[in-house]
PDB file of C-alpha atoms and ligand atoms in Angstrom:
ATOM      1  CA  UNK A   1       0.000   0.000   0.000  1.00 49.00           C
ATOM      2  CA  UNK A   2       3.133   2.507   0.970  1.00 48.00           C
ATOM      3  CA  UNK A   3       6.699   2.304   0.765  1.00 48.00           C
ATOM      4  CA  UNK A   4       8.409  -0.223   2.774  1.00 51.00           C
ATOM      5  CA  UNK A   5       9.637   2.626   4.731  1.00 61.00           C
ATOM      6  CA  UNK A   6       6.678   4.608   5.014  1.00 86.00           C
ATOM      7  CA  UNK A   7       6.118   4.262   8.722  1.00 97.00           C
ATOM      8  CA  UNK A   8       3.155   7.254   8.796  1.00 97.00           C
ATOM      9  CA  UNK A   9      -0.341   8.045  10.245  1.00 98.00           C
ATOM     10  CA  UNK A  10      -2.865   8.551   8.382  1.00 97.00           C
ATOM     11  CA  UNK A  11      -6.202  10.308   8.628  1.00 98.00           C
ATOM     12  CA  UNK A  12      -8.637   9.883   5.876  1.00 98.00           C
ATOM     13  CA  UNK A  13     -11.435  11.455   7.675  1.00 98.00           C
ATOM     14  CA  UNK A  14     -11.557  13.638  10.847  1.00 98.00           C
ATOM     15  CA  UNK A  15     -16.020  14.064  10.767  1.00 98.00           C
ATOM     16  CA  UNK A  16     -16.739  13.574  14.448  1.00 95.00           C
ATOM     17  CA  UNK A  17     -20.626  12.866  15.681  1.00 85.00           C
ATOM     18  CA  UNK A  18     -23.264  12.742  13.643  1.00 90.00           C
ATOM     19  CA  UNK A  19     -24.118  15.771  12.000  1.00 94.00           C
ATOM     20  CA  UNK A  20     -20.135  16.191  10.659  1.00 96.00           C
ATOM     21  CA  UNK A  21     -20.594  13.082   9.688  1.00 96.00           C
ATOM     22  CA  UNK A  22     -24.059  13.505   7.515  1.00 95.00           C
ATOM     23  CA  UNK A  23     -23.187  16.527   6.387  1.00 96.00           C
ATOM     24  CA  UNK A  24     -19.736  15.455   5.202  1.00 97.00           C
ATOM     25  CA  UNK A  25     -18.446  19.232   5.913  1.00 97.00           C
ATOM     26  CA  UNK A  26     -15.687  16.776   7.106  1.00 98.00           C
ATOM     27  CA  UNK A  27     -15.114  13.185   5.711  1.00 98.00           C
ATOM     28  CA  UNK A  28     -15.707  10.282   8.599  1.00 98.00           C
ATOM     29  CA  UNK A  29     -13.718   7.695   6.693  1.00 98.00           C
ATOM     30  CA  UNK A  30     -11.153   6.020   9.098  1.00 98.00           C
ATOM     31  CA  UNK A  31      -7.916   6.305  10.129  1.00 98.00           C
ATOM     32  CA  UNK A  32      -4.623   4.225   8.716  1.00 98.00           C
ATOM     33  CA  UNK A  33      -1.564   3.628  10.304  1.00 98.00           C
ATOM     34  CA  UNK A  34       0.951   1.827   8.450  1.00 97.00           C
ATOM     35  CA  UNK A  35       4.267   0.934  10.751  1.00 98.00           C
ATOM     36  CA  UNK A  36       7.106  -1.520  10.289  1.00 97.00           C
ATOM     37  CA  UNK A  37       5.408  -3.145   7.470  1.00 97.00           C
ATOM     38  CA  UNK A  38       2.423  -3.750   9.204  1.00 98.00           C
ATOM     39  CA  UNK A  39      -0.831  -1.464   8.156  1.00 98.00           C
ATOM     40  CA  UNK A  40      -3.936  -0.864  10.278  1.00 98.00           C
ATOM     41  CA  UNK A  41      -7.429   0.526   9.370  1.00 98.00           C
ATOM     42  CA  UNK A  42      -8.642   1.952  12.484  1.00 99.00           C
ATOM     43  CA  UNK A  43     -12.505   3.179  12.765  1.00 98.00           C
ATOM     44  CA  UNK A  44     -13.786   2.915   9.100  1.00 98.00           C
ATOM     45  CA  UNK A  45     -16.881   5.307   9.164  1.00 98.00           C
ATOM     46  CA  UNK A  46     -18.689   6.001   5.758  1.00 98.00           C
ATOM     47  CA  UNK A  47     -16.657   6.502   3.028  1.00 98.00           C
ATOM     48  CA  UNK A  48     -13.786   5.300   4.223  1.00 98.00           C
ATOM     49  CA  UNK A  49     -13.782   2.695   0.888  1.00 98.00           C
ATOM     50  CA  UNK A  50     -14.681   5.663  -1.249  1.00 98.00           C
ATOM     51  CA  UNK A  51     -11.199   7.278   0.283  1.00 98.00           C
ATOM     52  CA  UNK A  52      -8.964   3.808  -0.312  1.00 98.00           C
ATOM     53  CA  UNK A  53      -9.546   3.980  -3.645  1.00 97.00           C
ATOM     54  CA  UNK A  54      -9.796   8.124  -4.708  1.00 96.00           C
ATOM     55  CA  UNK A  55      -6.358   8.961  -2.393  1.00 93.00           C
ATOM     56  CA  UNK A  56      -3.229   9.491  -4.327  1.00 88.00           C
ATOM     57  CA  UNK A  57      -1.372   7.215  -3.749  1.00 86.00           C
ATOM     58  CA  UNK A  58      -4.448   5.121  -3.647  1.00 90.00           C
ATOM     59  CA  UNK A  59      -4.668   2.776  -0.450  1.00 96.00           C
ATOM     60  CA  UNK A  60      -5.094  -1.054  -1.119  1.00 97.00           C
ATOM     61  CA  UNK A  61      -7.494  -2.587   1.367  1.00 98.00           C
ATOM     62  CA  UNK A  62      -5.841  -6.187  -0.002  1.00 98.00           C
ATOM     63  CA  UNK A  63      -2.616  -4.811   1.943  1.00 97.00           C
ATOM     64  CA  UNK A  64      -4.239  -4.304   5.330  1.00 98.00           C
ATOM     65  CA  UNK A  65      -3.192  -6.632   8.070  1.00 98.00           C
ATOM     66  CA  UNK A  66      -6.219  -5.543  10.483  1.00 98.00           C
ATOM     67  CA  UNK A  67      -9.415  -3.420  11.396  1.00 98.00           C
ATOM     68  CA  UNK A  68     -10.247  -2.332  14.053  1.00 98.00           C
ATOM     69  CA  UNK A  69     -13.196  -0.958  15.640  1.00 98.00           C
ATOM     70  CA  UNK A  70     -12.818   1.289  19.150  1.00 98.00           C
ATOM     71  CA  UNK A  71     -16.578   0.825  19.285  1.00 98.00           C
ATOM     72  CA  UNK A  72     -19.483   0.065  17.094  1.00 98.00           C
ATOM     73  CA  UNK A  73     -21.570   3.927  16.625  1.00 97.00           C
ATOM     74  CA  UNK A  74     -21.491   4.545  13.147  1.00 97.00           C
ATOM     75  CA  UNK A  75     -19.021   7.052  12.915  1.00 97.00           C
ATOM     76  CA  UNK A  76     -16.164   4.147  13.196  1.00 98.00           C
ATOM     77  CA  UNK A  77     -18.225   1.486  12.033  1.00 98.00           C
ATOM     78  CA  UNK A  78     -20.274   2.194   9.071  1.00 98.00           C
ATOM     79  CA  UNK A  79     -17.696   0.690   5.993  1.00 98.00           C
ATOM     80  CA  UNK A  80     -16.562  -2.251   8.397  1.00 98.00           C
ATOM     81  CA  UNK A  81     -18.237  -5.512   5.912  1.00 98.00           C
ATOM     82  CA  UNK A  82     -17.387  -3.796   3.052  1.00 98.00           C
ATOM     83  CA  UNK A  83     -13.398  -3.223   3.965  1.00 98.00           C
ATOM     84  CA  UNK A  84     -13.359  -6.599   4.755  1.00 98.00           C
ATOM     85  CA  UNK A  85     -14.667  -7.680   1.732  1.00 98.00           C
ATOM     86  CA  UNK A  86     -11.811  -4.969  -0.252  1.00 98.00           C
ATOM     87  CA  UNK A  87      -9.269  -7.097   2.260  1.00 98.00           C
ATOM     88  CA  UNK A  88      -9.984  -9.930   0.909  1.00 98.00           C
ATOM     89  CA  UNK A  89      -9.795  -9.439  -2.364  1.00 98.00           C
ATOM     90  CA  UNK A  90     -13.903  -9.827  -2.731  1.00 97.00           C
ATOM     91  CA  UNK A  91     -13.776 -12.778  -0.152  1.00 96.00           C
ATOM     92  CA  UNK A  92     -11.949 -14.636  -2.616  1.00 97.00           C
ATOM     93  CA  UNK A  93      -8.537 -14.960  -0.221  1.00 97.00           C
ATOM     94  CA  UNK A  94      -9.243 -15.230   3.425  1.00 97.00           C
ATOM     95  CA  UNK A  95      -6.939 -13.628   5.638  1.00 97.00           C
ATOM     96  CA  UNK A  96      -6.429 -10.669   8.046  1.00 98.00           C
ATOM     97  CA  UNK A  97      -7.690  -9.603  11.411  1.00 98.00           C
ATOM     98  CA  UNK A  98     -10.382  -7.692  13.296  1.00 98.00           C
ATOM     99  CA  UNK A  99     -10.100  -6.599  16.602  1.00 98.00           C
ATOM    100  CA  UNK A 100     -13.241  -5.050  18.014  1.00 98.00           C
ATOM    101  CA  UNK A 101     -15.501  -5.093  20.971  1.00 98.00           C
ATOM    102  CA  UNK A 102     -17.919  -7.686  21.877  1.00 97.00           C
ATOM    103  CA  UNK A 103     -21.492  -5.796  21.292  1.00 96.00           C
ATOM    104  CA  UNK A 104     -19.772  -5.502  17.649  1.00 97.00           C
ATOM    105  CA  UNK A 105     -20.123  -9.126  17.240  1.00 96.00           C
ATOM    106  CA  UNK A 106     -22.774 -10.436  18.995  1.00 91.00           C
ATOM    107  CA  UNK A 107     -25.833  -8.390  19.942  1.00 76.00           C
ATOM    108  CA  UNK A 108     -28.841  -9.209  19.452  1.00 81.00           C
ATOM    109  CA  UNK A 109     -29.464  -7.683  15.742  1.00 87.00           C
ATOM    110  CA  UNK A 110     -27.465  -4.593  16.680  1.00 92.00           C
ATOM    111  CA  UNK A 111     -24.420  -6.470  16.137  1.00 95.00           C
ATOM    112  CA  UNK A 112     -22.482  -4.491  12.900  1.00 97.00           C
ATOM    113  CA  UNK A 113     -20.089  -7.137  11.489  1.00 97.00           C
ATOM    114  CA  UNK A 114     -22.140  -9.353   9.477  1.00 96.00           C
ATOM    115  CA  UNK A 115     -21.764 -13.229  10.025  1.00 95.00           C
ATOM    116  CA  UNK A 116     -21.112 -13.635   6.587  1.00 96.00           C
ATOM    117  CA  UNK A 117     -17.786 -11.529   7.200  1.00 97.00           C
ATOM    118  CA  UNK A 118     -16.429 -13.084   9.924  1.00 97.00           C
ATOM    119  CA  UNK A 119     -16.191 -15.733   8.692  1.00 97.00           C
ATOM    120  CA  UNK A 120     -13.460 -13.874   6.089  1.00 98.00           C
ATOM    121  CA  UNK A 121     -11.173 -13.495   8.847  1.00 98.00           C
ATOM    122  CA  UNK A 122      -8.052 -15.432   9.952  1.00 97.00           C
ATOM    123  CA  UNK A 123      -9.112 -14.275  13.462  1.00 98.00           C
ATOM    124  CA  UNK A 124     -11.047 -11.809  15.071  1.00 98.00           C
ATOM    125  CA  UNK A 125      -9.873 -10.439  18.674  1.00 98.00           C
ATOM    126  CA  UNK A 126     -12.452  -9.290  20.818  1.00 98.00           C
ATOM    127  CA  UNK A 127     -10.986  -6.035  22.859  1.00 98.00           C
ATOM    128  CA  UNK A 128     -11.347  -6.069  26.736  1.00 98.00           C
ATOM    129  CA  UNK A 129      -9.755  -3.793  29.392  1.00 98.00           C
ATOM    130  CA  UNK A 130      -6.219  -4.690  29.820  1.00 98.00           C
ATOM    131  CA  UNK A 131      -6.497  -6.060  26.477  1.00 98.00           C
ATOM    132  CA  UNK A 132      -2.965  -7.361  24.439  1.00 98.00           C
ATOM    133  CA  UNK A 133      -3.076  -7.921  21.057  1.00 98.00           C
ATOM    134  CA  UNK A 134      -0.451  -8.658  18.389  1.00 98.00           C
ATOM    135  CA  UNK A 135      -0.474  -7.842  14.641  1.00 98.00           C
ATOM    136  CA  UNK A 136       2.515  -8.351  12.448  1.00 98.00           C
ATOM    137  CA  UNK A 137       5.116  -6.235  14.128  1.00 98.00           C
ATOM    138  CA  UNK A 138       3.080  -4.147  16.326  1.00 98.00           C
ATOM    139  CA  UNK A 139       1.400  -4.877  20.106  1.00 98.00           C
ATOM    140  CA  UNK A 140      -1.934  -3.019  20.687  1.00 98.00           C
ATOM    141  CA  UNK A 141      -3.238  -2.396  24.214  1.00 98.00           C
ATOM    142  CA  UNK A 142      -6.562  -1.442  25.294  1.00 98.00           C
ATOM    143  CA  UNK A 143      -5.893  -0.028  28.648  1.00 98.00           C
ATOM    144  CA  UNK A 144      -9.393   1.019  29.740  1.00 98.00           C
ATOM    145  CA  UNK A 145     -12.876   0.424  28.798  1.00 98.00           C
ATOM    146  CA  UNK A 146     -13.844   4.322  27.889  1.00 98.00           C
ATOM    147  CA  UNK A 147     -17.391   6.232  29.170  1.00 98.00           C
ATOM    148  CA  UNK A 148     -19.049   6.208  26.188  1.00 98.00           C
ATOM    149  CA  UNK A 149     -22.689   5.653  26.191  1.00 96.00           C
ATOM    150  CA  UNK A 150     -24.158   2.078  26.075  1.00 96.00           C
ATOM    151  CA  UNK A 151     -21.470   1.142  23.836  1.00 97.00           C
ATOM    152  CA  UNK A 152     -17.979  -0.553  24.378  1.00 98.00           C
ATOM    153  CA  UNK A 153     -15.419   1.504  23.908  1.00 98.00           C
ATOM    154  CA  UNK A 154     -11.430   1.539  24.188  1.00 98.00           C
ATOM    155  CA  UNK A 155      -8.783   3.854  23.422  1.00 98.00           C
ATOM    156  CA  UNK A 156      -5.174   1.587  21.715  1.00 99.00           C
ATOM    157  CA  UNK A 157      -1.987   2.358  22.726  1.00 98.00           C
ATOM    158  CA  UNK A 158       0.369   0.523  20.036  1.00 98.00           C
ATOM    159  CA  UNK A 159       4.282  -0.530  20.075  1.00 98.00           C
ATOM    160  CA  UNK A 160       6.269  -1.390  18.144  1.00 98.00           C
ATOM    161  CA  UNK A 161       6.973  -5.578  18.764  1.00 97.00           C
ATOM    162  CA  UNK A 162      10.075  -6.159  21.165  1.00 95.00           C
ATOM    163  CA  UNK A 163      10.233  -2.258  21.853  1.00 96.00           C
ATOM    164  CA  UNK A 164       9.401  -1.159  25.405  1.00 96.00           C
ATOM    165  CA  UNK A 165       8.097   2.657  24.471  1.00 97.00           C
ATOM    166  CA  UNK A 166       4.483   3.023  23.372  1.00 98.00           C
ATOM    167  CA  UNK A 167       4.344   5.040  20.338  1.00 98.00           C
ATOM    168  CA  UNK A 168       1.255   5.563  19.982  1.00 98.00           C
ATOM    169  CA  UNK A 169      -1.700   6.251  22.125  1.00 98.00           C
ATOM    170  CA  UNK A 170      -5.441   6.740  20.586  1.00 98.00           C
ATOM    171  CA  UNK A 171      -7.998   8.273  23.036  1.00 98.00           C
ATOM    172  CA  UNK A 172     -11.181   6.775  21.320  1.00 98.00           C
ATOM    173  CA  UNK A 173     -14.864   8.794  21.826  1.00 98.00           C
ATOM    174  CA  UNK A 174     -14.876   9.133  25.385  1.00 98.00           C
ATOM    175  CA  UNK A 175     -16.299  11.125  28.400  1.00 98.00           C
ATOM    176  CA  UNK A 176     -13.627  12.697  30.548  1.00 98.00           C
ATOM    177  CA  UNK A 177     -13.171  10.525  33.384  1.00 98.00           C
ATOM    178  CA  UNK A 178     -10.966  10.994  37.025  1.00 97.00           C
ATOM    179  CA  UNK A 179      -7.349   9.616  35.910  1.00 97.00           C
ATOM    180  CA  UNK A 180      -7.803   9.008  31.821  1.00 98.00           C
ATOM    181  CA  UNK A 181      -4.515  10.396  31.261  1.00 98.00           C
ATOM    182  CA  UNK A 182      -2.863   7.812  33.076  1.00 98.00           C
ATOM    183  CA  UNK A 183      -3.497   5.071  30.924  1.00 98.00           C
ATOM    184  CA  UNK A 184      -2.276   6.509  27.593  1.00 98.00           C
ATOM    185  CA  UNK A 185       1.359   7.451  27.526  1.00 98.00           C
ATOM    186  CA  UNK A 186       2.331   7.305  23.918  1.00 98.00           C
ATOM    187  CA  UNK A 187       4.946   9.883  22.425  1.00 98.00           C
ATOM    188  CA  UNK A 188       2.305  10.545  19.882  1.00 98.00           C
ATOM    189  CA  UNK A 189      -0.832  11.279  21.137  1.00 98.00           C
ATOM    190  CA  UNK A 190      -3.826  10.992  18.864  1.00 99.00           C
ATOM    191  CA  UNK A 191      -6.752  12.310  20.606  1.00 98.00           C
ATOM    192  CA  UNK A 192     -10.673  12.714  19.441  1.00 98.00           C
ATOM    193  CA  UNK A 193     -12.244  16.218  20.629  1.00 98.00           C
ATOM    194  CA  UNK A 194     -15.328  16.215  19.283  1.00 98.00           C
ATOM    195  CA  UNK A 195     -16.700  18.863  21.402  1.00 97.00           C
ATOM    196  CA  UNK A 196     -15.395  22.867  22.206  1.00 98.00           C
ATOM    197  CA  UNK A 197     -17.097  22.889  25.449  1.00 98.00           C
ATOM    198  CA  UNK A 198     -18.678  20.502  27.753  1.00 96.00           C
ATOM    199  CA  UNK A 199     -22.425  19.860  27.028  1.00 94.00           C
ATOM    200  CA  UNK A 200     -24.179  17.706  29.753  1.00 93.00           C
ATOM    201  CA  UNK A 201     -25.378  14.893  28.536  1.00 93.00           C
ATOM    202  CA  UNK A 202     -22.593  14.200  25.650  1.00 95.00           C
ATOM    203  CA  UNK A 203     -19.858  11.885  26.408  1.00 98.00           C
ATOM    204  CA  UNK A 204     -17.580  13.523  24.210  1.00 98.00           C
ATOM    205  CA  UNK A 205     -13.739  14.700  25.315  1.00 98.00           C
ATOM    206  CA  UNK A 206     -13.904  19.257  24.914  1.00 98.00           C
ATOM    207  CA  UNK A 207     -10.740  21.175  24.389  1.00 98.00           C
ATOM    208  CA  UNK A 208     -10.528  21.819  28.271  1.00 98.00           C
ATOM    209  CA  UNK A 209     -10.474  18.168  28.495  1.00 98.00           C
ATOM    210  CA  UNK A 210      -7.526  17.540  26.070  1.00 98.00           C
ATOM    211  CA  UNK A 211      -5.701  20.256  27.301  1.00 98.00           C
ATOM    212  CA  UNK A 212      -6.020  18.758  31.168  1.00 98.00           C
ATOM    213  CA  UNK A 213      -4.671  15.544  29.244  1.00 98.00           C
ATOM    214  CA  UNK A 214      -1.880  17.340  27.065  1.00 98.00           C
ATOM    215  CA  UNK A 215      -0.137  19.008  30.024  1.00 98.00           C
ATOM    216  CA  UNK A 216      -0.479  15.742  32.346  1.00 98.00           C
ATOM    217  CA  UNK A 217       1.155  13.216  29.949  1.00 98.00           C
ATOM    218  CA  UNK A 218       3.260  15.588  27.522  1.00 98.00           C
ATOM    219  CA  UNK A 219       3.506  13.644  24.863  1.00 98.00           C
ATOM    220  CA  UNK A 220       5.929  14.575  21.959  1.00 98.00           C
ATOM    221  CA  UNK A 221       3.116  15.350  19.801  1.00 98.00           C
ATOM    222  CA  UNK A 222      -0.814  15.960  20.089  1.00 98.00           C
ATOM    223  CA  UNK A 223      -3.078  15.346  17.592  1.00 99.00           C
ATOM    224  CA  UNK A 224      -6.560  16.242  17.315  1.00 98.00           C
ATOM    225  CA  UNK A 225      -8.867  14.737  15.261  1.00 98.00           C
ATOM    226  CA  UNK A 226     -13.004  13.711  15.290  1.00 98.00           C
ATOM    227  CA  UNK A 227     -14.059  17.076  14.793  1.00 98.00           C
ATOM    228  CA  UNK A 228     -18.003  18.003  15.786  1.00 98.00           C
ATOM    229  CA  UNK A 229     -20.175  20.905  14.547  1.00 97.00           C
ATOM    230  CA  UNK A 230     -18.756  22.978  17.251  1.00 97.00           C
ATOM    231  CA  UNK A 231     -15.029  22.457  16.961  1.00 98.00           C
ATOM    232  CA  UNK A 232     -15.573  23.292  13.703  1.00 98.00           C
ATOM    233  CA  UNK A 233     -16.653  26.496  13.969  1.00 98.00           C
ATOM    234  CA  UNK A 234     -14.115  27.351  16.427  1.00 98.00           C
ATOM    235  CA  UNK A 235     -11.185  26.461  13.795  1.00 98.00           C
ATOM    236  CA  UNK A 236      -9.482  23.306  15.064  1.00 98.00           C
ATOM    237  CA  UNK A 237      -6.353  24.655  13.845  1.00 98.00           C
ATOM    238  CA  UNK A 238      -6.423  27.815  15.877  1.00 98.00           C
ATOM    239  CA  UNK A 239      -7.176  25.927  18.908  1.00 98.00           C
ATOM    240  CA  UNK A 240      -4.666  23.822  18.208  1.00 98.00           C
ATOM    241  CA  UNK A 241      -2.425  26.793  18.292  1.00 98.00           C
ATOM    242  CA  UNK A 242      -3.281  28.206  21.650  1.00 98.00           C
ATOM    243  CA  UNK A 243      -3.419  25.041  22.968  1.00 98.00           C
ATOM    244  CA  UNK A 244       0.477  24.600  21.812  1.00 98.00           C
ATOM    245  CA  UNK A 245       0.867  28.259  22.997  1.00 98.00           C
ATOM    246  CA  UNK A 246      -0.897  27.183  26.639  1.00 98.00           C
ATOM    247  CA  UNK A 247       1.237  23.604  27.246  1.00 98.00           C
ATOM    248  CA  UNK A 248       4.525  24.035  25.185  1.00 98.00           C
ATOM    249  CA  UNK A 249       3.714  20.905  24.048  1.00 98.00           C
ATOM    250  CA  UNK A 250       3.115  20.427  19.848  1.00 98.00           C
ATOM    251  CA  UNK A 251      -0.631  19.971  19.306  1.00 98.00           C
ATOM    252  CA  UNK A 252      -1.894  19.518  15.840  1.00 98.00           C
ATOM    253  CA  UNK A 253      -5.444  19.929  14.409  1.00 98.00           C
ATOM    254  CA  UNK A 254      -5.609  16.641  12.192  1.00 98.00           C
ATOM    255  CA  UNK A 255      -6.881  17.738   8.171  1.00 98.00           C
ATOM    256  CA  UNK A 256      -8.681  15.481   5.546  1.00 98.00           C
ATOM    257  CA  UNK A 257      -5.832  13.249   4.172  1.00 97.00           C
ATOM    258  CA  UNK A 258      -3.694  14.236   6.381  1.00 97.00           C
ATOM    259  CA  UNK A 259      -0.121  12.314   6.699  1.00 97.00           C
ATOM    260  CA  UNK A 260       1.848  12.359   9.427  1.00 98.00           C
ATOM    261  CA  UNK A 261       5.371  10.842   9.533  1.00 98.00           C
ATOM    262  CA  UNK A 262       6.453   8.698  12.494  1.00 98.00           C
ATOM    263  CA  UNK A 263      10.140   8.343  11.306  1.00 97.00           C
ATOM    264  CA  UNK A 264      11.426  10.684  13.643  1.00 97.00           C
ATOM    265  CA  UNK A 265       9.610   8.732  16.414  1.00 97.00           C
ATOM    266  CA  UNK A 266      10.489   5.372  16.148  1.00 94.00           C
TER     267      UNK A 266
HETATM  268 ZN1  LIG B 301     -17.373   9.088  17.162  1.00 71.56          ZN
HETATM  269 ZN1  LIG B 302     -18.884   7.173  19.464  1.00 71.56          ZN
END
């Protein structure tokens, strides 16, 4: 899909909640990381396929070792059967992974991988707090079973295989909660702020949240992604800005197609 040494994040769609997400002002495909030859889809919201196949370079779903849902709303969920039907070359070759949460699989009609695609898979990992997975050369951890509504949810963090430093963490959809920060020490820090300020009701990190996060774990780099109505018209990129201004820390407002380099990380 990329270079060999193309070790790189990157975000196909930043739509947070549902009305970025119907509107398309911003696209809600997912999220790929591709690191020591091993390539993750993570979240793959509507037209994330769409995306695969119009970026340039175009993305080959055939080369993905895994997807993975943080939770099952719609936002992360939507192009799930379909990717794994691009993985497999029209499910045609078996093979690859999906690591998701339980209500994903099994519940009761509201389940949103279809049986048909499961069985696909070389293996599907169910995600649990305290969670280890492996996939090709990378470890994936979900610390902490996120506040998220009804549904399971967990943030990743994600190393490299052998290495003890997480390089990654990604704070899933999430309500704040007493002592978040401590389970997410990455160097970069990929964080989704779908709200500016704290509405009752939404479980949703604001920007006082992440910035309460950004100066407890100062990670290398902060990015901000999963953009909502409001955050949008408050400029994600200015309050990126003050945010960097307020911490010291390097926070970055995640764009559209977006690729960010993890060379200088690893
Ligand atoms: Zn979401
Ligand atoms: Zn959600």
């Amino acid at each position: 899909m990329l270079g060999k040494e193309e070790n790189e994040i990157r975000f196909l769609g930043t739509a947070g909640a549902r009305f970025v997400m119907i509107t398309q002002f911003r696209s809600s495909a997912g999220t790929v990381l591709s690191l020591k030859d091993t390539t993750l889809l993570i979240d793959p919201g509507p037209g994330t396929l769409v995306k695969f196949a119009s970026s340039k370079p175009k993305l080959n779903p055939a080369k993905l070792d895994a997807i993975i849902l943080t939770h099952k709303h719609l936002d992360h969920s939507n192009d799930v059967n379909v990717m794994i039907e691009a993985m497999t070359e029209g499910g045609f070759k078996p093979r690859g992974v999906l690591l998701c949460p339980n209500d994903a699989l099994a519940d009761e009609g509201n389940a949103v991988v279809l049986n048909y695609y499961k069985g696909l898979l070389d293996e599907i990992g169910v995600l649990e707090e305290g969670g280890l997975y492996a996939v090709g050369n990378l470890e994936l951890q979900t610390p902490k079973r996120h506040v998220h509504g009804i549904v399971e949810t967990y943030g990743l963090n994600i190393k490299v295989r052998g290495e003890p430093m997480t390089l990654l963490s990604f704070i899933a959809d999430t309500l704040y909660f007493e002592g978040l920060e401590q389970y997410y020490d990455g160097a970069v820090l990929v964080m989704n702020v779908a709200m500016y300020k704290r509405r009752e009701g939404v479980d949703h990190l604001c920007v006082e949240d992440a910035r309460k996060i950004i100066e407890a774990r100062r990670p290398r780099v902060a990015i901000l992604t999963h953009f909502g109505m409001t955050m949008l018209r408050n400029k994600p990129w200015e309050i990126s800005k003050q945010l960097s201004k307020e911490t010291g820390v390097e926070v970055i407002a995640a764009r559209d197609g977006m690729r960010f380099n993890l060379n200088p990380f690893i």
